[in-house]
Coordinates of N, CA and C in Angstrom, one line a residue:
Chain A
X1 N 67.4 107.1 113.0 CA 68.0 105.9 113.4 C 68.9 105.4 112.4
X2 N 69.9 104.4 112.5 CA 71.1 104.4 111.7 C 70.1 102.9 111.6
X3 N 70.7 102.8 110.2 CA 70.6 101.4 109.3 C 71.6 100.1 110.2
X4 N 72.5 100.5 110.1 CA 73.2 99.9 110.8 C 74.0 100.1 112.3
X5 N 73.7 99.1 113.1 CA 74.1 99.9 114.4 C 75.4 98.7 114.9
X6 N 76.4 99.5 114.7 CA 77.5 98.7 115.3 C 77.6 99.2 117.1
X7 N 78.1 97.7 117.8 CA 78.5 97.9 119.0 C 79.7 96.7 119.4
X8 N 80.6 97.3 120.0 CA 80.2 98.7 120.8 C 80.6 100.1 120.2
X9 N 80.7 100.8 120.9 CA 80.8 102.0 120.1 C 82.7 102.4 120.4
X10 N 82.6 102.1 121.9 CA 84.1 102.6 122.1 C 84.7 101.1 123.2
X11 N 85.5 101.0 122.6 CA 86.7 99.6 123.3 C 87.6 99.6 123.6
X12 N 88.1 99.4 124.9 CA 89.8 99.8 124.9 C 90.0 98.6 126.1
X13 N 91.2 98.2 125.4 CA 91.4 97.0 125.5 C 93.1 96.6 125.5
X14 N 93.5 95.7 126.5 CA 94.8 95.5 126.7 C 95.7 94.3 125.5
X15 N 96.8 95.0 125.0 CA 97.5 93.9 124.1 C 97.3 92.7 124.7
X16 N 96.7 91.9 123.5 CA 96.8 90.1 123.8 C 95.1 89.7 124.0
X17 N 94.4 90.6 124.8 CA 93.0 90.2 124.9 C 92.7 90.1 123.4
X18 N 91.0 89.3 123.7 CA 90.0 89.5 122.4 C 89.0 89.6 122.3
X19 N 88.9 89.9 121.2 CA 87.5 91.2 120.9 C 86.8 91.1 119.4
X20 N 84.8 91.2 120.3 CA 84.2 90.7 119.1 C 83.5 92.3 119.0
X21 N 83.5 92.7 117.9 CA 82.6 93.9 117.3 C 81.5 93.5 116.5
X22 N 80.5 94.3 116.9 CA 78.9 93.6 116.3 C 78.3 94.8 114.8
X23 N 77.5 94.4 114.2 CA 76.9 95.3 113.0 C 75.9 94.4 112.9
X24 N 74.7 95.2 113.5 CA 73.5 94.8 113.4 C 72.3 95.7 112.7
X25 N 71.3 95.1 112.0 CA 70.3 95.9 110.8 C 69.2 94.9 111.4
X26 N 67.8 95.4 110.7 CA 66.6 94.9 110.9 C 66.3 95.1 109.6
X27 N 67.3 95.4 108.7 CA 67.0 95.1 106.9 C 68.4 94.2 106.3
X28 N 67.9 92.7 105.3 CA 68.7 92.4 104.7 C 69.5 92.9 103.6
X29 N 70.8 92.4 104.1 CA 72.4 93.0 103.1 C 72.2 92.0 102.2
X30 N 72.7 92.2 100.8 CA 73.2 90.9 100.2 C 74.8 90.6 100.1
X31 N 75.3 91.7 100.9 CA 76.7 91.4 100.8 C 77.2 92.9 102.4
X32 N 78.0 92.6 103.2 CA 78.3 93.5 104.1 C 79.7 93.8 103.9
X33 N 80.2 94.5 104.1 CA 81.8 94.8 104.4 C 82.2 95.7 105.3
X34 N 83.6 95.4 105.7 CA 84.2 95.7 107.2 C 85.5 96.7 106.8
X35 N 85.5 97.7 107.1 CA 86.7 98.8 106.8 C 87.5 99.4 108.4
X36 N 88.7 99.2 108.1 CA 89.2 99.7 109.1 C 89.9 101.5 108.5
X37 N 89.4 102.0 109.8 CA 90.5 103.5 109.2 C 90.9 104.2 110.2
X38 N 92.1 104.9 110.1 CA 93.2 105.0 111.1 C 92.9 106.7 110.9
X39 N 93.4 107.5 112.4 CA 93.2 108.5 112.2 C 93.5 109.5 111.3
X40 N 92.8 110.5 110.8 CA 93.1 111.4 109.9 C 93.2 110.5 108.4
X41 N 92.8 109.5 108.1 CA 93.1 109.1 106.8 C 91.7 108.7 106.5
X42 N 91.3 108.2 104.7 CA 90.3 107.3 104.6 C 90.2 106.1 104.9
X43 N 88.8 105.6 105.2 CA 89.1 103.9 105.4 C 89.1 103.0 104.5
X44 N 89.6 102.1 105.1 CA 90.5 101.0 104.2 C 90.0 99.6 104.1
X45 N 89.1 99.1 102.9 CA 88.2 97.8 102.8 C 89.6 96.6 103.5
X46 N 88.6 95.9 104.4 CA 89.3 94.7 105.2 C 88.9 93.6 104.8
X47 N 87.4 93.4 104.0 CA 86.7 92.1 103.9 C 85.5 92.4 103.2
X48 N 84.5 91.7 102.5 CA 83.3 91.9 102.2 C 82.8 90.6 102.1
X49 N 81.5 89.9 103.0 CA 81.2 88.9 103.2 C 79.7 89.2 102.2
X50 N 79.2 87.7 101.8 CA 78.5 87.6 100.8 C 77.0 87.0 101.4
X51 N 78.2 85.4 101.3 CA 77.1 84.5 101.7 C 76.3 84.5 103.2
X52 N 75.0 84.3 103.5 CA 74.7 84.2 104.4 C 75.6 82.6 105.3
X53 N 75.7 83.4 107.0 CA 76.5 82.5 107.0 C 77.8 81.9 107.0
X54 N 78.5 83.2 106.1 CA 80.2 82.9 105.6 C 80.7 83.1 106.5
X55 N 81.6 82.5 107.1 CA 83.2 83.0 107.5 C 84.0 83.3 106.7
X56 N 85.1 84.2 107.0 CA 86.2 84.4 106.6 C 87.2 85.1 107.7
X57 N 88.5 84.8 106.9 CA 89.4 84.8 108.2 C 90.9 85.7 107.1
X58 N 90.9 86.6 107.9 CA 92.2 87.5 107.8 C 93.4 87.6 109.1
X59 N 93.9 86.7 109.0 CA 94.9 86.5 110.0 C 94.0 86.7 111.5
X60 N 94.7 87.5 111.5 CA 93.8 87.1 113.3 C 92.4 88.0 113.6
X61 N 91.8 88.5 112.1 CA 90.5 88.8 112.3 C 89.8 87.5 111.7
X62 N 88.5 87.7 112.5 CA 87.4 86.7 111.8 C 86.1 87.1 111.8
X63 N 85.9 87.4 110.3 CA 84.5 88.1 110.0 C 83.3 87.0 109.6
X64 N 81.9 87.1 110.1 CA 81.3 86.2 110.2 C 79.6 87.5 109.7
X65 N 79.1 87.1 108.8 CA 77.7 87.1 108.3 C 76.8 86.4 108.5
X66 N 75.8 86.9 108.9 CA 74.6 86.5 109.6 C 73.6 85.4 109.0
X67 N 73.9 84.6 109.3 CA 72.5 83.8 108.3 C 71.6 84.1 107.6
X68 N 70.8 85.2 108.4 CA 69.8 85.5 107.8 C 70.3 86.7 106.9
X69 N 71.1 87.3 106.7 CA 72.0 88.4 106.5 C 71.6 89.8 106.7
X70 N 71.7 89.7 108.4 CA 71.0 91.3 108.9 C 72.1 91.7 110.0
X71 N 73.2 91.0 109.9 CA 74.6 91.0 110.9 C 75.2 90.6 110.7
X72 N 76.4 90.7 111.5 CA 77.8 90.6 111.0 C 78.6 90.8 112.4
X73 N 80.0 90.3 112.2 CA 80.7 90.4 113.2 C 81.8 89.9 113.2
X74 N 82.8 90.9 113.4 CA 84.7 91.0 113.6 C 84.6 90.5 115.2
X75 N 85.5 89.6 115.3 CA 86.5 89.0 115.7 C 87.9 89.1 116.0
X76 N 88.6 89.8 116.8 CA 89.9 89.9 116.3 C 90.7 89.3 117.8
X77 N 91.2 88.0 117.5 CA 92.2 87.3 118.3 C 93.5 87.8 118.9
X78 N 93.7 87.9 119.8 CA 95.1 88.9 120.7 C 95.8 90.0 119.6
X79 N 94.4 91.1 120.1 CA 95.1 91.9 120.0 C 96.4 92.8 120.0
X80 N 96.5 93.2 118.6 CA 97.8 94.3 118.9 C 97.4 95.9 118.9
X81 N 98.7 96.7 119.2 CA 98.5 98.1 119.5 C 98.3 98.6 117.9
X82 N 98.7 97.6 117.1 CA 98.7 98.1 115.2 C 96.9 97.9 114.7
X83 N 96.0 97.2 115.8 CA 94.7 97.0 115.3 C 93.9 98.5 116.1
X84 N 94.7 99.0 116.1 CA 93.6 100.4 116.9 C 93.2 101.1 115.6
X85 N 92.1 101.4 115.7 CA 91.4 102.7 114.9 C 90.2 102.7 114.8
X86 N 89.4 103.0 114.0 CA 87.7 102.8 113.8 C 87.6 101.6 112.9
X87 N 86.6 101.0 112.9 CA 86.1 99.9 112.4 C 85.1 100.0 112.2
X88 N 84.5 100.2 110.6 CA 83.3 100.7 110.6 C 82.6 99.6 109.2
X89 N 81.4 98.8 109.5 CA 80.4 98.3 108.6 C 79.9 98.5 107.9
X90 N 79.1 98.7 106.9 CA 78.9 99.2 105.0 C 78.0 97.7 104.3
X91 N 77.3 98.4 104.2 CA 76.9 97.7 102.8 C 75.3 98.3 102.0
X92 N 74.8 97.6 101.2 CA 73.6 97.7 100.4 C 72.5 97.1 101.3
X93 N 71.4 97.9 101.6 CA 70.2 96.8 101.5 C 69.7 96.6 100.3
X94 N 69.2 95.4 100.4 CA 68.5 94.5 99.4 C 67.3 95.1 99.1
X95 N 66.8 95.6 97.9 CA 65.3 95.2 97.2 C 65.0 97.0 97.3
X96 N 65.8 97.5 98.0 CA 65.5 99.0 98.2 C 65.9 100.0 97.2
X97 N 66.2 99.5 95.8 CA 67.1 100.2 94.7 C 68.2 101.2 95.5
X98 N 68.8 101.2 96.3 CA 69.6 102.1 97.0 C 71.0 101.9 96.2
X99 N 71.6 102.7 96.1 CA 73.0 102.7 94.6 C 74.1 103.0 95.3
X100 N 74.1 103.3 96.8 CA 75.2 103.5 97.7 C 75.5 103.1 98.3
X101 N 76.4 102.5 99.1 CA 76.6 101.8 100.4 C 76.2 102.8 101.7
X102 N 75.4 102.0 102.1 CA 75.3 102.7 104.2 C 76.3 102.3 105.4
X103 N 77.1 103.4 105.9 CA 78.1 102.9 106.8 C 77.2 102.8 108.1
X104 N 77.9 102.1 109.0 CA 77.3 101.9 110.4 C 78.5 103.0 111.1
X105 N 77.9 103.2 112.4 CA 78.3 104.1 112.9 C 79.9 104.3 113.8
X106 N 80.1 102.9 113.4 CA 81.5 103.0 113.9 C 82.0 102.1 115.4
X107 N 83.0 101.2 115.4 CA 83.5 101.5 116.8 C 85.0 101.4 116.8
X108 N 85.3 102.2 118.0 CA 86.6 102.5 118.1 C 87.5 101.7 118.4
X109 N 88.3 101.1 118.3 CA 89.2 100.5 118.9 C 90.2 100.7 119.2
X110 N 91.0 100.7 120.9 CA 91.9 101.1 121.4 C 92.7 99.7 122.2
X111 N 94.3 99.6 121.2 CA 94.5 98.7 122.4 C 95.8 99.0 123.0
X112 N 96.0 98.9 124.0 CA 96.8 99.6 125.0 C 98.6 98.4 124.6
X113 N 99.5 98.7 124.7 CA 101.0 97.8 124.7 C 101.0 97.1 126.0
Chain B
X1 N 97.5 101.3 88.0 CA 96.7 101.3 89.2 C 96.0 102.6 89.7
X2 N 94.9 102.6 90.4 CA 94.2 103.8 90.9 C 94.6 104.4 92.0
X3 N 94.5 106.2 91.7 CA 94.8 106.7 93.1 C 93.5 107.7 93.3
X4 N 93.6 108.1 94.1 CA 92.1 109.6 94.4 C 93.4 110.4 95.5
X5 N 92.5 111.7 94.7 CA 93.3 112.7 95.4 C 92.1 113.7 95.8
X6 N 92.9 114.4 97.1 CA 92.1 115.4 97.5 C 92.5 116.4 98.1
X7 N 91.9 117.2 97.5 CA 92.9 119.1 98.4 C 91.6 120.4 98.4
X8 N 91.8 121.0 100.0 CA 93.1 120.5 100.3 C 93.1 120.0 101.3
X9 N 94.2 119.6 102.3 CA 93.8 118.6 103.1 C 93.3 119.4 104.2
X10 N 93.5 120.4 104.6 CA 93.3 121.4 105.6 C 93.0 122.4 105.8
X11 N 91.3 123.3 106.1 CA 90.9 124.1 105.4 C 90.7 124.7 106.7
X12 N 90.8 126.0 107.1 CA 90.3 126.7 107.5 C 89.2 128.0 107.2
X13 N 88.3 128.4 107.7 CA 86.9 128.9 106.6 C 86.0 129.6 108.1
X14 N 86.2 130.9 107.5 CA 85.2 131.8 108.7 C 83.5 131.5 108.3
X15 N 82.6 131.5 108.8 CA 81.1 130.9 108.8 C 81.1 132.2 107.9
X16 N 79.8 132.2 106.9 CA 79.7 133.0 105.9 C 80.2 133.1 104.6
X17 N 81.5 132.1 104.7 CA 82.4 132.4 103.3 C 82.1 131.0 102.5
X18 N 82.6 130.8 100.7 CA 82.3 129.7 100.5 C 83.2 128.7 100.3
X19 N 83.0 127.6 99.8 CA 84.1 126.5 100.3 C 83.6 125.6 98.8
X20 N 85.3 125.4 98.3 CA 85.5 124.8 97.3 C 86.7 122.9 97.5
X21 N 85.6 122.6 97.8 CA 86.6 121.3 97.8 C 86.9 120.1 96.7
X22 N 87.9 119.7 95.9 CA 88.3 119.1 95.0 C 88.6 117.5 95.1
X23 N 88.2 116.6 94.4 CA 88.3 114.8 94.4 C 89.0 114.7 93.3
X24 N 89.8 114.6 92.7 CA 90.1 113.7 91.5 C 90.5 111.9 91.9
X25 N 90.3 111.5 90.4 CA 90.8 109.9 90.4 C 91.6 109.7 89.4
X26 N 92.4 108.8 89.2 CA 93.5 108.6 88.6 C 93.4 107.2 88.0
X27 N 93.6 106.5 87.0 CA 94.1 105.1 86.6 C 92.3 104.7 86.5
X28 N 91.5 105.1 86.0 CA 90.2 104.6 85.7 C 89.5 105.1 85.2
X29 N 88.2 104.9 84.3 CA 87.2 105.5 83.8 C 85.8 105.6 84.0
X30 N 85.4 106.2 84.3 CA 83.4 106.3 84.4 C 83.1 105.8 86.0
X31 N 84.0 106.0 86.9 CA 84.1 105.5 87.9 C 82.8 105.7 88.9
X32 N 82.3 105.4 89.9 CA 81.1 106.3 91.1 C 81.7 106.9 92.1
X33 N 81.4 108.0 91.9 CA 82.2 108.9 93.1 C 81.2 109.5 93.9
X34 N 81.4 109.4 95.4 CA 80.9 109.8 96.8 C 81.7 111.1 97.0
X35 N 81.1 111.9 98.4 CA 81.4 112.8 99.1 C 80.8 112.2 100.5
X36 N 81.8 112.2 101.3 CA 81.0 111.7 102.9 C 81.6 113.3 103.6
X37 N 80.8 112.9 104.9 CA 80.9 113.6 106.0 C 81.5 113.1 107.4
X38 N 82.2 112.7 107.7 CA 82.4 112.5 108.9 C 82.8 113.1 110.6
X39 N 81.6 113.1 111.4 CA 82.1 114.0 112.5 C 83.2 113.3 113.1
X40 N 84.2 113.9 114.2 CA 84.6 113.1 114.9 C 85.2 111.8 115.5
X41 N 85.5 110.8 115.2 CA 85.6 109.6 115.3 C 84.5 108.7 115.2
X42 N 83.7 109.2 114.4 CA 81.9 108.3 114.0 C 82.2 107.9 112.8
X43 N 80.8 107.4 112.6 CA 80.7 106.5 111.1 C 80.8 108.4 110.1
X44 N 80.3 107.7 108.8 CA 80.6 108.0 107.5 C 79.1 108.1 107.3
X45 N 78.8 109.8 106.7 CA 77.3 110.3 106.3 C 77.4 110.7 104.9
X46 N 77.1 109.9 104.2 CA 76.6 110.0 102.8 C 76.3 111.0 102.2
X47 N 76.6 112.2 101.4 CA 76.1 113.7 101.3 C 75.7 113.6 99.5
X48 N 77.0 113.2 99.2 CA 76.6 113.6 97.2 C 77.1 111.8 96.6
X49 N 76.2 111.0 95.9 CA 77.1 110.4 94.7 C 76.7 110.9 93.1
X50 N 77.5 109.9 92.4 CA 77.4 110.5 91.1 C 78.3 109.3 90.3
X51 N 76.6 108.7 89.8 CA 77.5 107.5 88.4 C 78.0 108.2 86.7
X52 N 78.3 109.4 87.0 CA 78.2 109.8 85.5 C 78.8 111.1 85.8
X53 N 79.1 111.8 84.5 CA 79.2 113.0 84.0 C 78.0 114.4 84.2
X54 N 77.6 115.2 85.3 CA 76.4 115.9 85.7 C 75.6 115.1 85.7
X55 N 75.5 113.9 86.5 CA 74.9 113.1 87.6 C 74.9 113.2 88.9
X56 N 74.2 113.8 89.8 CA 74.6 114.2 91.1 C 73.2 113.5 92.0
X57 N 73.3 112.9 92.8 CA 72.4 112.1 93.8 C 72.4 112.8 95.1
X58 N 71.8 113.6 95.9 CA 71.7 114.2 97.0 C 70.8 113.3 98.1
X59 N 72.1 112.9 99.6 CA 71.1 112.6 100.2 C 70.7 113.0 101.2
X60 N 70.9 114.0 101.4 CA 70.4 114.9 102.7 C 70.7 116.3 102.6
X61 N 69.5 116.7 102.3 CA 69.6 118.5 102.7 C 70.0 119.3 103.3
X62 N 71.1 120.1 102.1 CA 71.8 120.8 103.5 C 72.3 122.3 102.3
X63 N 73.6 123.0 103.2 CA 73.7 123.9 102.1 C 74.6 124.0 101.3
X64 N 75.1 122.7 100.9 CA 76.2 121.8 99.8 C 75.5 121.4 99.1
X65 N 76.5 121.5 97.9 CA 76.6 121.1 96.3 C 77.4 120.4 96.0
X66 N 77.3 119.6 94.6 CA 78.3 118.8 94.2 C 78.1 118.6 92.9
X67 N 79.1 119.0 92.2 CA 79.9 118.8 90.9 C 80.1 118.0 90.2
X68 N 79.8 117.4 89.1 CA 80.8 116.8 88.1 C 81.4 116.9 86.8
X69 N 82.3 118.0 86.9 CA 82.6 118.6 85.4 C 83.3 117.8 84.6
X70 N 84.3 117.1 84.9 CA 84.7 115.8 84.5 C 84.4 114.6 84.6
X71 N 84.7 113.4 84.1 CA 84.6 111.7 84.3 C 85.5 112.1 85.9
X72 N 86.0 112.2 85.8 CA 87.1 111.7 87.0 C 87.7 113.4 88.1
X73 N 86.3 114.0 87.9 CA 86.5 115.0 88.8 C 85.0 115.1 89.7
X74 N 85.4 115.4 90.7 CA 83.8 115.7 91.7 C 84.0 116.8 92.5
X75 N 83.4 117.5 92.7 CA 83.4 118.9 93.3 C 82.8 119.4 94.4
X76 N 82.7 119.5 95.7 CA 81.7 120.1 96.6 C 82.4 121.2 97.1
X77 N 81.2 121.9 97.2 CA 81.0 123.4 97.5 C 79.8 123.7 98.3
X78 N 80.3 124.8 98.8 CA 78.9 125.9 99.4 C 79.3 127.1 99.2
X79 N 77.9 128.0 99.2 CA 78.0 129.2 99.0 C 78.4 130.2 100.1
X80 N 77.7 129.6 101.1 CA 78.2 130.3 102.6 C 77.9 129.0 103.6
X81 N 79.3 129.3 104.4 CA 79.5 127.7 105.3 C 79.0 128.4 106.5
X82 N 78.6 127.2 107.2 CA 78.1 126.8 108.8 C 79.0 126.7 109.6
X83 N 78.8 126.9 110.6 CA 79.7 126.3 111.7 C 79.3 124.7 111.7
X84 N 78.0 124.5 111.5 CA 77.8 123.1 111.8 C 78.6 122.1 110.3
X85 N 79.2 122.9 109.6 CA 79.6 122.5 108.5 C 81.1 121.7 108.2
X86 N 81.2 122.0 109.8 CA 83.1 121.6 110.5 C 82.5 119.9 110.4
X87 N 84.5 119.5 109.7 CA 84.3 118.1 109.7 C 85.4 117.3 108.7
X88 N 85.2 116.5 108.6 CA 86.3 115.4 107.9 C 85.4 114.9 106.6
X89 N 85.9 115.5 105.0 CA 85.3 115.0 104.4 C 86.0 114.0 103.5
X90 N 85.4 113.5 102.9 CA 86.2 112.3 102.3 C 85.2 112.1 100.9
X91 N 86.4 111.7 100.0 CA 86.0 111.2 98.4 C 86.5 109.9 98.4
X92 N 85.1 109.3 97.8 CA 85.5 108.2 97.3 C 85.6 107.6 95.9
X93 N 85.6 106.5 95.6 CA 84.9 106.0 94.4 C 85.1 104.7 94.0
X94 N 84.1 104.0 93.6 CA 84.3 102.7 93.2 C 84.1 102.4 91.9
X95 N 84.0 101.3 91.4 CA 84.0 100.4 89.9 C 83.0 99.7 89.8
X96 N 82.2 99.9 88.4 CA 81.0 98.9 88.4 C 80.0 98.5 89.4
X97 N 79.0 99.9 89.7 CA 78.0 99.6 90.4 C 77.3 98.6 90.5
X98 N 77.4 97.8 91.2 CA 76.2 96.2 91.6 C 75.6 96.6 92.3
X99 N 74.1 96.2 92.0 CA 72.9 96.1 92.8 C 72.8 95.2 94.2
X100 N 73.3 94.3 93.4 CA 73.4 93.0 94.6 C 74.4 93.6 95.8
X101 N 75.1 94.4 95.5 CA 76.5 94.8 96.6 C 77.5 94.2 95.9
X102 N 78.5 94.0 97.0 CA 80.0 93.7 96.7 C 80.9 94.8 96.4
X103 N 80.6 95.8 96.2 CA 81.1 97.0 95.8 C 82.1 97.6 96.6
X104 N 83.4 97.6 96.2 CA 84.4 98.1 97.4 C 84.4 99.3 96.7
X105 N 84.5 100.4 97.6 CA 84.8 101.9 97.7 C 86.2 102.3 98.3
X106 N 86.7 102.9 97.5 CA 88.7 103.0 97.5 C 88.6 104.9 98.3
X107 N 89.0 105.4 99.5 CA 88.6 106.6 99.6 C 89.9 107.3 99.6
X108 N 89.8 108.5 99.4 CA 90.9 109.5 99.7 C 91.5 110.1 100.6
X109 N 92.6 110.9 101.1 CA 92.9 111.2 102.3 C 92.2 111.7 103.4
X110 N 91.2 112.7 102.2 CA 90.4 113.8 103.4 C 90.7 114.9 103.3
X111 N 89.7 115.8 103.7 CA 90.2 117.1 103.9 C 89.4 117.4 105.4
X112 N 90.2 117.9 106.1 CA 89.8 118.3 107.5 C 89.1 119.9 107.3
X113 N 88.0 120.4 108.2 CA 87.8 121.7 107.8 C 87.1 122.1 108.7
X114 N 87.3 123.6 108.7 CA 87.4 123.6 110.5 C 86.7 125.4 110.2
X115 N 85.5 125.3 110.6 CA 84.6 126.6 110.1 C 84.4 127.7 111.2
X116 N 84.9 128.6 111.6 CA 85.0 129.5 112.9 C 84.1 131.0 113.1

C-alpha cells in the first residue's frame, strides 16, 4: 500500500474548468510538497507546505495542508492546456527516522484547449 | 548555481546484459543523492540514496546497485537486467538533510531504458 494516496489518479479536463487534486496518508508529514513534471523530464518542486493548516497560493494554484497534517490538496483555478502533466505529492513522515522523501502515486492531468 | 546531469538519456539493453547508469551534480558539495524508478506515467519508487561518500541506503530488493565513488557522483548498475527492469530513471539530489522535512529535491533529466 502507498504512504500516500493521491486522487484522482487520471483528469482530463476542459480549458477554463477547476480542479482539486487530493494527497492523503494515515501517517503525519511535518512538512508535504507538491511537484509538477512534464513528460519525459524530472519533476519540478511547485510548493512545500509546513504548517498544519497553511495555505499558499501560486497564481492560480492553491495548495492547502491538512490540519492534522495527514493531507493536502492542489487547487488549480481555470485551467490551462500549459498545467497538464503529472502532479505528484512527497514528503517525510514524522517520528519514523525515514531520511527520504515518499512520493505519492501521482495524478495526471490533462487539459484539453 | 546547481545542475545534475544524467546519461544516458536513452538506453536500450537486451535482458541478460549489464547496465551502467551515471548522475553527476554540479555547483555543490556533500550533497544527498537519490535514484528513483519510475513506471509509466506513476509516482516515483525510491531504489538507492546516499548522504556521503560509499554511503549507500537500499530500499527495496532487487538486482541493482548503487555507487558512490565521488562527493558528487552516483552510479547504478546491474549485473544482468530484467525485462521487469524497463523504466524512467531519475537522479536526484538535495541540500542539508532535515529530519523535520522541508527538503526540496532538484532531479535530473532521466534516462529512459527500455530492456528487450
Amino acid at each position: 500500500t502507498q504512504l500516500l494516496e493521491q486522487s484522482p489518479q487520471f483528469l482530463s479536463i476542459q480549458e477554463g474548468e477547476n480542479l482539486t487534486v487530493y494527497c492523503n496518508s494515515s501517517s503525519v508529514f511535518s512538512s508535504l510538497q507538491w511537484y509538477r513534471q512534464e513528460p519525459g523530464e524530472g519533476p519540478v518542486l511547485l510548493v512545500t507546505v509546513v504548517t498544519g493548516g497553511e495555505v499558499k497560493k501560486l497564481k492560480r494554484l492553491t495548495f492547502q495542508f491538512g490540519d492534522a497534517r495527514k493531507d493536502s490538496s492542489l487547487h488549480i483555478t481555470a485551467a490551462q492546456p500549459g498545467d497538464t502533466g503529472l502532479y505528484l505529492c512527497a514528503g517525510i513522515p514524522s517520528g519514523t527516522g525515514r531520511r527520504a522523501l515518499t512520493f505519492g502515486s501521482g495524478t495526471r492531468l490533462q487539459v484539453q484547449p | 548555481s546547481q545542475t545534475i546531469h544524467q546519461w544516458p538519456a536513452t538506453l536500450v539493453q537486451p535482458v541478460g546484459s549489464p547496465l551502467s547508469l551515471e548522475c553527476t551534480v554540479e555547483g555543490t558539495s556533500n550533497p544527498n543523492l537519490y535514484w528513483y524508478r519510475q513506471a509509466a506515467g506513476r509516482g516515483l519508487q525510491l531504489l538507492f540514496y546516499s548522504v556521503g561518500i560509499g554511503q549507500i541506503s537500499s530500499e527495496v530488493p532487487q538486482n541493482l546497485s548503487a555507487s558512490r565513488p565521488q562527493d558528487r557522483q552516483f552510479i547504478l548498475s546491474s549485473k544482468k537486467l530484467l525485462l521487469s527492469d524497463s523504466g524512467f530513471y531519475l537522479c536526484a539530489w538535495s541540500f542539508l538533510l532535515h529530519q523535520t522535512g522541508g527538503e526540496t529535491q532538484y532531479f535530473g533529466p532521466g534516462t529512459r531504458l527500455l530492456v528487450l
